[in-house]
């Protein structure tokens, strides 16, 4: 195999680059693959000609201190080889246009990015420019005036609906909900650091705590659309959702396709959304139309939605059948099968400490302010958040008044002034209880799984405590301040003596010396 990033061999075409005709007027970057097996076979043969770069190794070696952290050379070259290379630059331009300047670019292409932690928990409704992005392919550009959605399969009256049809209040009542979306890879770094797992050619991105957010989504309930089409027929129990992005898996090409069960749809928990926080969907988030599946793994909230199909069983598409699987800790590279993991749907209860950060040095007066988020999917909501300064022996409850608004389908932000007497290295952790009394496993190992999904264990950080309320510490800090010095970094030795000769002698007298009397 060819070297991985950043030393990947530049792409060199082998013969003429194919040109696949775009399917619809005003739809740039969308190629229909699912309806044309011969076209998919053509791409498969093209991909066989190349020695693509290896997926990057970032679990057994330190992550690059760059932004983007990973660039996605392998997936870029998949697109170059199949005539879709323009999507690489187009997608990045939308990142630069739609996202905050200091976004953490976890993966440049397909784009994965999360906001800085301090801003993530500064507002209970996440700003569009700060909302995380987890894409599986390039960003298609769709003219909303040329857009239409096809509803087909096991429905009584298949329809083709324009965006104007969907937004027609006489046909469909509007629905608006505050809903959190969370990537199943949130906090994956904790699993990677302790127990590496599957890398996946799409790259199981090294997410920190920011692959989650809450927004007010506006659109129409998918249930209403199915009803408008005469309802389901012939035992249909699932709804398949098709995205216009191109997706590669093990040498084959697809459109992004997932499914949700009808039981989820019929309680109005699947929204076809065209607004995010009162504004048209950003291109990176699925403009002009996307699905928002309440309480489910973010991967089911299909972007750039162009087709909906009634089906009997869950989708056979690879994203649904071969990915987002949860294995036991006994499963790994030696024995993993698609059939011995279960499909992740509801997101479990989880939480994170956003401030302070792991390995911070905190100078305080006996209290430390902690901030973070708490979430539970599947229609549950966080009721209680507890934090511990000693790794989980003693827990302090976050006061209810220090938690943000309670929503059925969204996170809650929290903060606490935590009493803290000890000094030195300490391990803080957080756990959440939801309304069904679900809480979090204690340690990463308890919830580790080969595909590195859903880090639901108690979030743990280490901090170095410097307590100014201790007289000796206060004196040391004052001495450093008088000399214009800092206590940080703590690993740098002090350039001054720790005490004078007289102080040492007095202390030895008090301790009766170093040696025993006899």
mmCIF file of C-alpha atoms in Angstrom, residues 1-5 7-9 51-54:
data_model
loop_
_atom_site.group_PDB
_atom_site.id
_atom_site.type_symbol
_atom_site.label_atom_id
_atom_site.label_comp_id
_atom_site.label_asym_id
_atom_site.label_seq_id
_atom_site.Cartn_x
_atom_site.Cartn_y
_atom_site.Cartn_z
ATOM 1 C CA UNK A 1 0.000 0.000 0.000
ATOM 2 C CA UNK A 2 1.017 3.609 -0.530
ATOM 3 C CA UNK A 3 2.199 5.777 2.389
ATOM 4 C CA UNK A 4 -0.407 7.505 4.464
ATOM 5 C CA UNK A 5 -0.875 11.214 5.138
ATOM 6 C CA UNK A 7 3.398 11.659 3.164
ATOM 7 C CA UNK A 8 0.857 10.244 0.722
ATOM 8 C CA UNK A 9 1.980 9.929 -2.864
ATOM 9 C CA UNK A 51 -2.887 2.022 -4.976
ATOM 10 C CA UNK A 52 -4.527 4.546 -2.688
ATOM 11 C CA UNK A 53 -2.826 5.890 0.442
ATOM 12 C CA UNK A 54 -3.282 3.877 3.600
#
